[in-house]
Backbone as JSON, one array per atom type, in Angstrom:
{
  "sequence": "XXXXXXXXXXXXXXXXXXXXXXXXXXXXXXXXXXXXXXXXXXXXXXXXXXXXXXXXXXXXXXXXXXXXXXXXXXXXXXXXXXXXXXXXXXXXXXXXXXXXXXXXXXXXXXXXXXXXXXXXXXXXXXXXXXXXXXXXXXXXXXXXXXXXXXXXXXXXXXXXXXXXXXXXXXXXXXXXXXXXXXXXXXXXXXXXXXXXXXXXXXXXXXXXXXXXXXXXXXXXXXXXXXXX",
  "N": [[49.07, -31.73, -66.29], [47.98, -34.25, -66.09], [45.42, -33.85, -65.46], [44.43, -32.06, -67.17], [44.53, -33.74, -69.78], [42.53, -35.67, -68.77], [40.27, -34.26, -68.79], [40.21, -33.35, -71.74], [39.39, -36.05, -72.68], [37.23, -36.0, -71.09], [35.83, -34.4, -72.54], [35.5, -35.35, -75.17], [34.05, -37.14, -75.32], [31.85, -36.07, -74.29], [31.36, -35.07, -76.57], [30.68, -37.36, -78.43], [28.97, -38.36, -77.55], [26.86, -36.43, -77.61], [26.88, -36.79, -80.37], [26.43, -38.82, -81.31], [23.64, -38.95, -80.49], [22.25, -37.1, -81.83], [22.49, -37.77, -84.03], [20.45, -40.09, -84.11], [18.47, -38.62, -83.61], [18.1, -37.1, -86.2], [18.31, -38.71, -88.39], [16.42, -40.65, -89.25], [14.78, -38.18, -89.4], [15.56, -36.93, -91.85], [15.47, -39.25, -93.42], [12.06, -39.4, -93.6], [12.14, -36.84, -95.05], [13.4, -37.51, -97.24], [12.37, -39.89, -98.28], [10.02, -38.39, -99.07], [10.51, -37.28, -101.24], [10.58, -39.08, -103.4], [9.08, -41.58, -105.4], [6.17, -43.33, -104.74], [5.58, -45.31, -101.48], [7.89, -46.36, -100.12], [10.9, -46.6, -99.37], [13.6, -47.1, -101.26], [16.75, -48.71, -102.25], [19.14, -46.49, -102.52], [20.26, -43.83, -99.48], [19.26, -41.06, -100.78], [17.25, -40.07, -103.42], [17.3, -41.06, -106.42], [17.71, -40.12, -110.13], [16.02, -41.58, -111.42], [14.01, -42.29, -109.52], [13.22, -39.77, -108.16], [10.86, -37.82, -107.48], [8.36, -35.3, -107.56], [5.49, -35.72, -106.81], [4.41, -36.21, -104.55], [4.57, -34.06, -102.78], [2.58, -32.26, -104.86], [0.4, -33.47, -103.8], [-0.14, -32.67, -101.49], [-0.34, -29.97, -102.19], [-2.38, -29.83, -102.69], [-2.85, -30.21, -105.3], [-3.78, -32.14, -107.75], [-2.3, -35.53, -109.58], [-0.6, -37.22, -111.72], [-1.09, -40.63, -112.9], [1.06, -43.48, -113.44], [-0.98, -45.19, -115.67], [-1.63, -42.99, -116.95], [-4.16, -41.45, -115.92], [-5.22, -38.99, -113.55], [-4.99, -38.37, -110.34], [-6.33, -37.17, -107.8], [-6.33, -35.36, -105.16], [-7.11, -36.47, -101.83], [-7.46, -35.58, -99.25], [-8.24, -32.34, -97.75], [-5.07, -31.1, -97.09], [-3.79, -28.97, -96.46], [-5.89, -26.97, -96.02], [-6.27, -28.23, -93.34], [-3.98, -27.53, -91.99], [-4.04, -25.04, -92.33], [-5.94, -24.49, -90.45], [-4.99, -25.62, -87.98], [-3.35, -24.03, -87.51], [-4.87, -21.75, -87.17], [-6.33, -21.61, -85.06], [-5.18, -22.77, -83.39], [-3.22, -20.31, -82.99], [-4.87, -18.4, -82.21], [-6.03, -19.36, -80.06], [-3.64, -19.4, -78.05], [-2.65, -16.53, -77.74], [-5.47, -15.85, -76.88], [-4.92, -17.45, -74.26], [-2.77, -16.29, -73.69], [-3.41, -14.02, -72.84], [-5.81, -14.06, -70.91], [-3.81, -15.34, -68.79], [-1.87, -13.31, -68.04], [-3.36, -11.5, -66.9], [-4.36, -12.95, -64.63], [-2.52, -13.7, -63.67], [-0.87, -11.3, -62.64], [-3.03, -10.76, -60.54], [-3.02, -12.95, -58.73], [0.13, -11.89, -57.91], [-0.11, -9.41, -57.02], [-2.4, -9.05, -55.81], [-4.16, -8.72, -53.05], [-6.17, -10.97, -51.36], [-8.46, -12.87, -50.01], [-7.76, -16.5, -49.94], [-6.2, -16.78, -51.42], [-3.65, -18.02, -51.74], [-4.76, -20.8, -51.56], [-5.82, -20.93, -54.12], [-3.9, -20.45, -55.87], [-2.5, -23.08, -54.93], [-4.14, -25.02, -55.63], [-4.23, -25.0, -58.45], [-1.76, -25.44, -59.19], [-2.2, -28.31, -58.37], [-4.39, -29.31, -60.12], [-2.75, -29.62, -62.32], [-1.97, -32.1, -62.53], [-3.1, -34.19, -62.94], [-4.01, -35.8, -65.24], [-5.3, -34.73, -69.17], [-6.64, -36.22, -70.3], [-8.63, -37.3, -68.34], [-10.29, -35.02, -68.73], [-11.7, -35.52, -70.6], [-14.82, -36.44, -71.43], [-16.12, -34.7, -69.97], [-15.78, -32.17, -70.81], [-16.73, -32.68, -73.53], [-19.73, -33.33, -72.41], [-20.13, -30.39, -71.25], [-19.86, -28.68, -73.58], [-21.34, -29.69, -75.55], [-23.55, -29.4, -74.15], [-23.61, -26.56, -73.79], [-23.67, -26.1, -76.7], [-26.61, -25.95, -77.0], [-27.18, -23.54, -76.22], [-25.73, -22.28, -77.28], [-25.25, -22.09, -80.54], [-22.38, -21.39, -81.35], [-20.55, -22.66, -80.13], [-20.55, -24.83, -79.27], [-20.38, -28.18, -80.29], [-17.96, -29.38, -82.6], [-17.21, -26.87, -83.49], [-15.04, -24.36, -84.65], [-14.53, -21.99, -81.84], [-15.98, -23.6, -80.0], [-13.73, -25.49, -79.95], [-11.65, -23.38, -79.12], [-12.53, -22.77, -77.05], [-12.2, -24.65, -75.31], [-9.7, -24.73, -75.36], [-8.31, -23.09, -73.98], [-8.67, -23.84, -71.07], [-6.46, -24.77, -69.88], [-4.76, -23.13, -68.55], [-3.24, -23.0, -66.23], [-0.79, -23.64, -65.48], [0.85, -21.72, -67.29], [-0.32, -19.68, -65.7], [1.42, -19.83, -63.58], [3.61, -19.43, -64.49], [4.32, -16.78, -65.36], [3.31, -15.15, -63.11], [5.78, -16.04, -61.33], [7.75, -14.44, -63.09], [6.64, -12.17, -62.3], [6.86, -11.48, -59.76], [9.14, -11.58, -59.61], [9.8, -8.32, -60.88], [10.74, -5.29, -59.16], [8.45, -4.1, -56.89], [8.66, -1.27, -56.68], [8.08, 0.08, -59.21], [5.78, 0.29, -59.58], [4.68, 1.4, -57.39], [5.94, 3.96, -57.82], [4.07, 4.53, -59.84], [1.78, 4.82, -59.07], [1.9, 6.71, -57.23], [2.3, 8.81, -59.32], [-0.18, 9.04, -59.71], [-1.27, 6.93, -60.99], [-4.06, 4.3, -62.05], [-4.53, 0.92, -61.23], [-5.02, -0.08, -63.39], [-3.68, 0.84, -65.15], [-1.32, 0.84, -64.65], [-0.6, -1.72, -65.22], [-1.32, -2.16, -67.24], [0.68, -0.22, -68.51], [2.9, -0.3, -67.29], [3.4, -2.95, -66.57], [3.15, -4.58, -68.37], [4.52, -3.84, -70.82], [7.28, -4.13, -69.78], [7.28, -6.77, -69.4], [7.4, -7.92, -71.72], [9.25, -10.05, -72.83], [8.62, -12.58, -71.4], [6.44, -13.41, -72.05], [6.1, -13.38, -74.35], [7.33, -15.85, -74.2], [5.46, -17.56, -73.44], [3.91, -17.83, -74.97], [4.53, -18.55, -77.4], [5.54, -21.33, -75.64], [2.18, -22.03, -75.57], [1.62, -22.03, -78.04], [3.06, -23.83, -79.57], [2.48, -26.31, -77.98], [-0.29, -26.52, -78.54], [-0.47, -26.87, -81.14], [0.81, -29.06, -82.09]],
  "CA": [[49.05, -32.45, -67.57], [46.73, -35.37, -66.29], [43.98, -33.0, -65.39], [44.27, -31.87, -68.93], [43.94, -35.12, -70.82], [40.98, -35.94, -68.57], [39.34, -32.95, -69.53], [40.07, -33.4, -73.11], [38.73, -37.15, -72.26], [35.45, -35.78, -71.26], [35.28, -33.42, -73.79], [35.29, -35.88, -76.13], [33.17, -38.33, -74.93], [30.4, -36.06, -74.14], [30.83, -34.76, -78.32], [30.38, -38.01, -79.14], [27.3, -38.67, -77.19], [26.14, -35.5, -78.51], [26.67, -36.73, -82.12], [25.11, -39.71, -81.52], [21.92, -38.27, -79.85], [22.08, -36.45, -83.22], [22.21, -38.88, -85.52], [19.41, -40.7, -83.91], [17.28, -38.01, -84.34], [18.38, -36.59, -87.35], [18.62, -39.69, -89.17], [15.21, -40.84, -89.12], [13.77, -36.68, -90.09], [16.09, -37.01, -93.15], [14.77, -40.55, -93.96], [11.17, -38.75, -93.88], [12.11, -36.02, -96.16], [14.17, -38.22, -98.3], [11.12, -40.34, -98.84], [8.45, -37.92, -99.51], [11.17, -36.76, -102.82], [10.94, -40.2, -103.97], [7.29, -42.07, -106.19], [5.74, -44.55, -103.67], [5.29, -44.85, -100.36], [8.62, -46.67, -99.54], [12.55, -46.04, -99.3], [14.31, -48.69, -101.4], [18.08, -48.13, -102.86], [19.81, -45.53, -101.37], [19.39, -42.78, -99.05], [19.11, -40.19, -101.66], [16.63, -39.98, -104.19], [18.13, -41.33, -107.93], [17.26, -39.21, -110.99], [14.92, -42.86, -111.78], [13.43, -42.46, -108.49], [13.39, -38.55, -107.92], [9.64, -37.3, -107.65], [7.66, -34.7, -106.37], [3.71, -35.8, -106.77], [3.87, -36.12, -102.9], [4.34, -32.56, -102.04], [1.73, -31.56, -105.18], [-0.63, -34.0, -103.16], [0.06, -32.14, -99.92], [-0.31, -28.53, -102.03], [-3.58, -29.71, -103.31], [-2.69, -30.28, -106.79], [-3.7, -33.38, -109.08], [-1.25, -36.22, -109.96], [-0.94, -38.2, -113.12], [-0.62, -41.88, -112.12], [1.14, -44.47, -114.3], [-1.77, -45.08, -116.18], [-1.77, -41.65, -117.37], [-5.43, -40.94, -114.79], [-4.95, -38.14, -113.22], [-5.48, -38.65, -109.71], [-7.32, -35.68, -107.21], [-5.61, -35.18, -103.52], [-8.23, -37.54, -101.31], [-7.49, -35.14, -98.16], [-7.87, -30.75, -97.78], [-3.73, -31.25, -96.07], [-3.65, -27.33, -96.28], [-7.18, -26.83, -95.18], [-5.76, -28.9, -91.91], [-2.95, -27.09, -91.41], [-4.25, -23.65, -91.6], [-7.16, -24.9, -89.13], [-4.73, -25.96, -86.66], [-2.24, -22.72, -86.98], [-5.31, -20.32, -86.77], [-7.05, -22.16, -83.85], [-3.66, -22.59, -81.87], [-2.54, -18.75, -82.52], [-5.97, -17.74, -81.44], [-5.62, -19.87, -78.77], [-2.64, -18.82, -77.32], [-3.07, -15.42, -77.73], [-6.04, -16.12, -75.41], [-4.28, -17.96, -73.06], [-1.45, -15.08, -72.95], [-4.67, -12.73, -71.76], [-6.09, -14.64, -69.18], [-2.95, -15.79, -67.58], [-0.97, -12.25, -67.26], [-4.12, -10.49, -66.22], [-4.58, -14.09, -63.45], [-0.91, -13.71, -62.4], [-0.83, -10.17, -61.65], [-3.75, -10.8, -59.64], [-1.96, -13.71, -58.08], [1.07, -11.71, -57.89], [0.0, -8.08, -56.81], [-3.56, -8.47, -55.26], [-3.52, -9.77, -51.3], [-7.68, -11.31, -51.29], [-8.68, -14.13, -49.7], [-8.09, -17.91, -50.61], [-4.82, -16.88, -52.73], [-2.49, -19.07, -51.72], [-4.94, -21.86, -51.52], [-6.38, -21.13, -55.41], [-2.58, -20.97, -56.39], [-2.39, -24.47, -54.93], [-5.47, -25.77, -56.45], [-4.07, -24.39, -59.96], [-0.88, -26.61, -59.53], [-2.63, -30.14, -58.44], [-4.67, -29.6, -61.17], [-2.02, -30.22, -63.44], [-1.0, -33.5, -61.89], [-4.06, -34.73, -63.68], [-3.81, -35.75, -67.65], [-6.34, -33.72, -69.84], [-7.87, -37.44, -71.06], [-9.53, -37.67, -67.41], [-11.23, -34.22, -68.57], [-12.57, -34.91, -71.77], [-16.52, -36.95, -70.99], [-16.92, -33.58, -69.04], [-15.76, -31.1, -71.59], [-17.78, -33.32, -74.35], [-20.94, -32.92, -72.18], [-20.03, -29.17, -71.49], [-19.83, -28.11, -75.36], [-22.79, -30.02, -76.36], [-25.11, -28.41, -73.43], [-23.65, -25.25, -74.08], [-24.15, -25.83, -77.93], [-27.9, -26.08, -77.48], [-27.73, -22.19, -76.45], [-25.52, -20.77, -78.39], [-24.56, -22.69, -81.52], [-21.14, -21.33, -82.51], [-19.51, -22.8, -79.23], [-20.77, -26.05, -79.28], [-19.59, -29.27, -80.39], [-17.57, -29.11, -84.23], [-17.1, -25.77, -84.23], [-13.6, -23.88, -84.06], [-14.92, -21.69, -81.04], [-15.59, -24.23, -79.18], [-12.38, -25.87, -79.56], [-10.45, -22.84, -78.34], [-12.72, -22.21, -75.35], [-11.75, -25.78, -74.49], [-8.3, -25.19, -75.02], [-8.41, -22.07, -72.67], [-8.8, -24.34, -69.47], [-4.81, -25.4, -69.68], [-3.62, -22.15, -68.44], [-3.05, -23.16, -64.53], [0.77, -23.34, -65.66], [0.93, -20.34, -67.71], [-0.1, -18.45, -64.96], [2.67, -19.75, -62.36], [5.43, -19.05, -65.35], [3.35, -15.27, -65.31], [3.4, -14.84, -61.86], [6.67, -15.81, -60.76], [8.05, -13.37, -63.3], [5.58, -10.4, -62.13], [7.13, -11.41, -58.45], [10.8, -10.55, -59.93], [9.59, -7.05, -60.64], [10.96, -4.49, -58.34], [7.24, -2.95, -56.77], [8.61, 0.12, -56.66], [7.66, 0.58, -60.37], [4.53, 0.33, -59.23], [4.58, 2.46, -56.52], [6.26, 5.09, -57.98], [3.29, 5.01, -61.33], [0.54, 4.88, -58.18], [2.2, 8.24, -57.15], [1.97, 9.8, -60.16], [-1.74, 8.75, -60.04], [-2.15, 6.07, -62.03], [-5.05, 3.3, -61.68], [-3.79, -0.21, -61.45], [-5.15, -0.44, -65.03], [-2.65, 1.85, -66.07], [-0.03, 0.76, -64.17], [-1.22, -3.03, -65.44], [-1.02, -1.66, -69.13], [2.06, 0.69, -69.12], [4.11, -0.85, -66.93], [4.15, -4.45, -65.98], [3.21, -5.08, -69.27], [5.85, -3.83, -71.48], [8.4, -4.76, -68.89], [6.82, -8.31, -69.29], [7.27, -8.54, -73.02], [10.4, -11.41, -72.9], [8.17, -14.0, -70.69], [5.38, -13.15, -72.65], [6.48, -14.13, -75.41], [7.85, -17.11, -73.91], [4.35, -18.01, -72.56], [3.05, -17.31, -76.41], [5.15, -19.79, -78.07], [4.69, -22.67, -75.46], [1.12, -22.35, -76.03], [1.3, -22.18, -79.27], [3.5, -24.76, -79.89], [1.86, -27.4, -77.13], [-1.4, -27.12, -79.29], [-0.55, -27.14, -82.68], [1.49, -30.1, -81.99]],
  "C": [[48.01, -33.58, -67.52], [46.06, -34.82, -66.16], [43.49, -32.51, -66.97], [43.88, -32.64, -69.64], [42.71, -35.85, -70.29], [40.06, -35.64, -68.64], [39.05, -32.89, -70.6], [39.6, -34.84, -72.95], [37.44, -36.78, -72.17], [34.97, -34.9, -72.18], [34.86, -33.98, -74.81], [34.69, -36.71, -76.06], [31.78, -37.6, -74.66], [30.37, -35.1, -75.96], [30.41, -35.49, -78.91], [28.95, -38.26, -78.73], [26.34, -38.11, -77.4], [25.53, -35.75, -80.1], [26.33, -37.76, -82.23], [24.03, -39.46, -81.06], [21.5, -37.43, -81.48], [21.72, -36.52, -84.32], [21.06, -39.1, -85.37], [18.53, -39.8, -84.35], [17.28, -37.65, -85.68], [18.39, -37.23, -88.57], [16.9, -39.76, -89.49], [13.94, -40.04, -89.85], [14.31, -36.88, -91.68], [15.46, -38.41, -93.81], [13.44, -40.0, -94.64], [10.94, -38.02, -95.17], [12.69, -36.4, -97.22], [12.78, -39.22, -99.19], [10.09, -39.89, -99.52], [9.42, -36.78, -101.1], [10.71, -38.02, -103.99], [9.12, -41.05, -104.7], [7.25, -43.26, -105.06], [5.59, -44.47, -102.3], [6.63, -45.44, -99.95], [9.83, -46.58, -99.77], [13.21, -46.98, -100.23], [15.7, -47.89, -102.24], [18.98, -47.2, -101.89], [19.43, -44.61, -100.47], [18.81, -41.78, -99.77], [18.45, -41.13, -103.06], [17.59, -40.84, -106.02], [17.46, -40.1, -108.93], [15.68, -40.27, -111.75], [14.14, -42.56, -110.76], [12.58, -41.18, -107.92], [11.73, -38.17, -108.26], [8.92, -36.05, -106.37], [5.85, -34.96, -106.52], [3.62, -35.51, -105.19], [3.5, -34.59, -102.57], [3.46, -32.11, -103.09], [0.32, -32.05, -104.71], [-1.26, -33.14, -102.21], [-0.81, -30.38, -100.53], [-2.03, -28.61, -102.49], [-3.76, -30.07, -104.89], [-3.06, -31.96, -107.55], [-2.53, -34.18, -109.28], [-1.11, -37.34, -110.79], [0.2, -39.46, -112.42], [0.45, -42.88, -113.8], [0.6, -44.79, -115.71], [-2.38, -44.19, -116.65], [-3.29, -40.98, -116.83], [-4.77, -40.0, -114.13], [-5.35, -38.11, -111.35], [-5.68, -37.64, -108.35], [-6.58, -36.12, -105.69], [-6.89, -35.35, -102.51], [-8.37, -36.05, -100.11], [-7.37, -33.32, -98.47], [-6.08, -30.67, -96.88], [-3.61, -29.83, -95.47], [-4.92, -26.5, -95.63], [-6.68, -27.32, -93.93], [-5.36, -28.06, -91.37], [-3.2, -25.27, -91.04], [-5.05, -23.62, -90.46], [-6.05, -24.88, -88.25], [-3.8, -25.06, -86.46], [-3.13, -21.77, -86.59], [-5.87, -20.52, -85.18], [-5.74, -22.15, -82.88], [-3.07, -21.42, -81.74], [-3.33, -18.13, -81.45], [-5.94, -18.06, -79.69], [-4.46, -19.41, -77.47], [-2.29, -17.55, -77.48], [-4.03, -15.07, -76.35], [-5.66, -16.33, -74.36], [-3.61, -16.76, -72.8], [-2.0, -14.05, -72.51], [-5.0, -12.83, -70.93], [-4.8, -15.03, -68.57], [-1.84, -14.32, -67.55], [-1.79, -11.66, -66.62], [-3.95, -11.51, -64.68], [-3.51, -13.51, -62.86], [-0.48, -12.96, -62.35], [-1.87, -9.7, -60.62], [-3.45, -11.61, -58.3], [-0.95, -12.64, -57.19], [1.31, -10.22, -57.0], [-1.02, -7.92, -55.35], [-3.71, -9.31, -53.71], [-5.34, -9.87, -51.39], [-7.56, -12.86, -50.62], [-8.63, -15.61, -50.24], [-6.82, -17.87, -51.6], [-4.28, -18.12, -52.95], [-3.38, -20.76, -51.88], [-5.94, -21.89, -53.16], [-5.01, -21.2, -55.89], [-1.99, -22.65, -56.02], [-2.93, -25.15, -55.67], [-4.96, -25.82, -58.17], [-2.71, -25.44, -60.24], [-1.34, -27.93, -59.25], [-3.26, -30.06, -59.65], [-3.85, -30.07, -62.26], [-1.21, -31.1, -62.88], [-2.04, -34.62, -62.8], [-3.88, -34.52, -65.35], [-5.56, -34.98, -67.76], [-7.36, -34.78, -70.26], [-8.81, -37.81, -69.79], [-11.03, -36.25, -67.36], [-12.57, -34.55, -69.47], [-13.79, -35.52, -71.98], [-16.71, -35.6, -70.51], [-16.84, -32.64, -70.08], [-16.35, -31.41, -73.13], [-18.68, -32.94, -73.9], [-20.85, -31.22, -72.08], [-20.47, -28.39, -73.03], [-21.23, -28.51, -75.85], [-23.44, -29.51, -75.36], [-24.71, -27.09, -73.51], [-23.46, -25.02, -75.71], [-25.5, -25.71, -78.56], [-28.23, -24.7, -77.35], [-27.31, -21.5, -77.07], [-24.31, -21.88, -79.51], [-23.12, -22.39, -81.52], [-20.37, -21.74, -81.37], [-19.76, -23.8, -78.74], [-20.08, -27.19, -79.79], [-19.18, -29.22, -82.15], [-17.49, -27.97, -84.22], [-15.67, -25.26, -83.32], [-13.72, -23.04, -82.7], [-14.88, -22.32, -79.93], [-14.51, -24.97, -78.83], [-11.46, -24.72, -78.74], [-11.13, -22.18, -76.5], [-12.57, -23.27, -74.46], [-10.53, -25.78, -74.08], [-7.64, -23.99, -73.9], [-8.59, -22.52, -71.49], [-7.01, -24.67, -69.34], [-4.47, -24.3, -70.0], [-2.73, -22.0, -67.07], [-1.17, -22.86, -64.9], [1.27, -22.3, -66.1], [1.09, -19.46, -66.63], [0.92, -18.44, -63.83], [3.88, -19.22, -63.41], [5.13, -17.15, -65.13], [4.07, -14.65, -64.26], [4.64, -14.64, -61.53], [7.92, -14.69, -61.73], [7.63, -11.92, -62.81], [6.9, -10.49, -60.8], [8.47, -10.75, -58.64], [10.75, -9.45, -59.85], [9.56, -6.52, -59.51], [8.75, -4.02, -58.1], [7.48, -1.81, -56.68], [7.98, 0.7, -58.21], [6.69, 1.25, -59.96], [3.79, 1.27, -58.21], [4.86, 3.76, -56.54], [4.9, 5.37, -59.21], [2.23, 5.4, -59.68], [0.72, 6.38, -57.55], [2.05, 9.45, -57.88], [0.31, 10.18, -60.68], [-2.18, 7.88, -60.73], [-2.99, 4.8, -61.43], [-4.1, 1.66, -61.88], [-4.1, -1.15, -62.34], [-4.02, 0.14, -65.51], [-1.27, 1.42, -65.67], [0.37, -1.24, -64.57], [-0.37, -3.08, -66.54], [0.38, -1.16, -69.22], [3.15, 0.61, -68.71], [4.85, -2.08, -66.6], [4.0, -4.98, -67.68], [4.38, -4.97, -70.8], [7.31, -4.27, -70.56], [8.37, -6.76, -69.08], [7.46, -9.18, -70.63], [8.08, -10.31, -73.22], [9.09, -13.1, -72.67], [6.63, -13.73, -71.31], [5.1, -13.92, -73.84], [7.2, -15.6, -75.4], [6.67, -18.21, -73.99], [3.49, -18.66, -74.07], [3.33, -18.78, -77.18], [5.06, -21.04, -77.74], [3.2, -23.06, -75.86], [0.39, -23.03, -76.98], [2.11, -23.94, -79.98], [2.55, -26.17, -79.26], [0.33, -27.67, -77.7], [-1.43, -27.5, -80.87], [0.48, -27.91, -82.98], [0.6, -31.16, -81.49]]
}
């Protein structure tokens, strides 16, 4: 019976700490979206909107649309918001798409291929990321601009070159890669190599649909970690 009520004790003590961790955040996003219903830039009255208060110009700002001020002027959306936003969903899909090419092909090379220097380029691939990305970027500035004097479209301002920049932050990718490939039984592999297949084929038809889960895992951090 006391084991019980101390159980239901912590049960309830870690719901509450839950539902305040909850609030905190939750409070704050709703504030946001409560605001951008409302004419002005600031919150005043209640949390919720009034039927006096209740506007949407913001979001026809955001869609691109015109907005008649006060002064019955009509006033033009200063910023492309939607131009932005598709920029930074097509550039970060692309992106991580990329990334999810080079780092399964890397970390079944890692993972499969016995060559010299492995273990000490799989090291090299984790210190690197002990280092922030702001100690890269004087180098990957001069990079882009001397490789924009030969071939324009991958130079400095152009979407290209942004994603062949953002293609260097895959060192992690490929350990999440890898240590999935390593799970895989090799017999797969040994049994496709029997039937004859090249270790393209056995690359393609078998580690790779077997892979799909962490693949898609790999896809989404990417994607998310840049277009954030």
């Amino acid at each position: 019976m006391v084991a019980g009520k101390a159980y239901r004790g912590r049960l309830l003590l870690a719901h509450a700490a839950l539902i305040t961790f909850i609030a905190l955040v939750a409070v704050p996003l709703f504030m946001v979206i409560s605001i951008s219903f409302r004419k002005g830039n600031f919150a005043t009255g209640g949390i919720l909107p009034t039927a006096e208060t209740f506007s949407l110009d913001h979001w026809r700002m955001v869609l691109g649309q015109p907005v008649q001020q006060a002064d019955g002027t009509w006033l033009a959306p200063s910023v492309p918001v939607l131009r932005w936003l598709w920029n930074s969903i097509m550039i970060s899909a692309t992106s991580a798409a990329l990334i999810l090419a080079l780092s399964s092909t890397c970390a079944y090379a890692f993972a499969r291929i016995k060559f010299r220097g492995r273990e000490t380029l799989l090291s090299s691939l984790l210190i690197l990321q002990m280092f922030p990305m702001v100690l890269a970027i004087i180098a990957i500035y001069s990079i882009l601009e001397t490789l924009g004097n030969w071939v324009p479209a991958l130079g400095l301002d152009t979407h290209p070159g942004l994603i062949l920049a953002y293609l260097g932050g895959i060192a992690t990718h490929i350990w999440i890669i890898k240590g999935y490939f390593d799970s895989l039984p090799i017999a797969l592999e040994e049994s496709a190599a029997i039937d004859g297949a090249t270790p393209w084929q056995t690359f393609r038809l078998i580690m790779l649909p077997a892979s799909l889960p962490i693949f898609a895992i790999v896809f989404i951090l990417a994607f998310i970690g840049l277009v954030g």
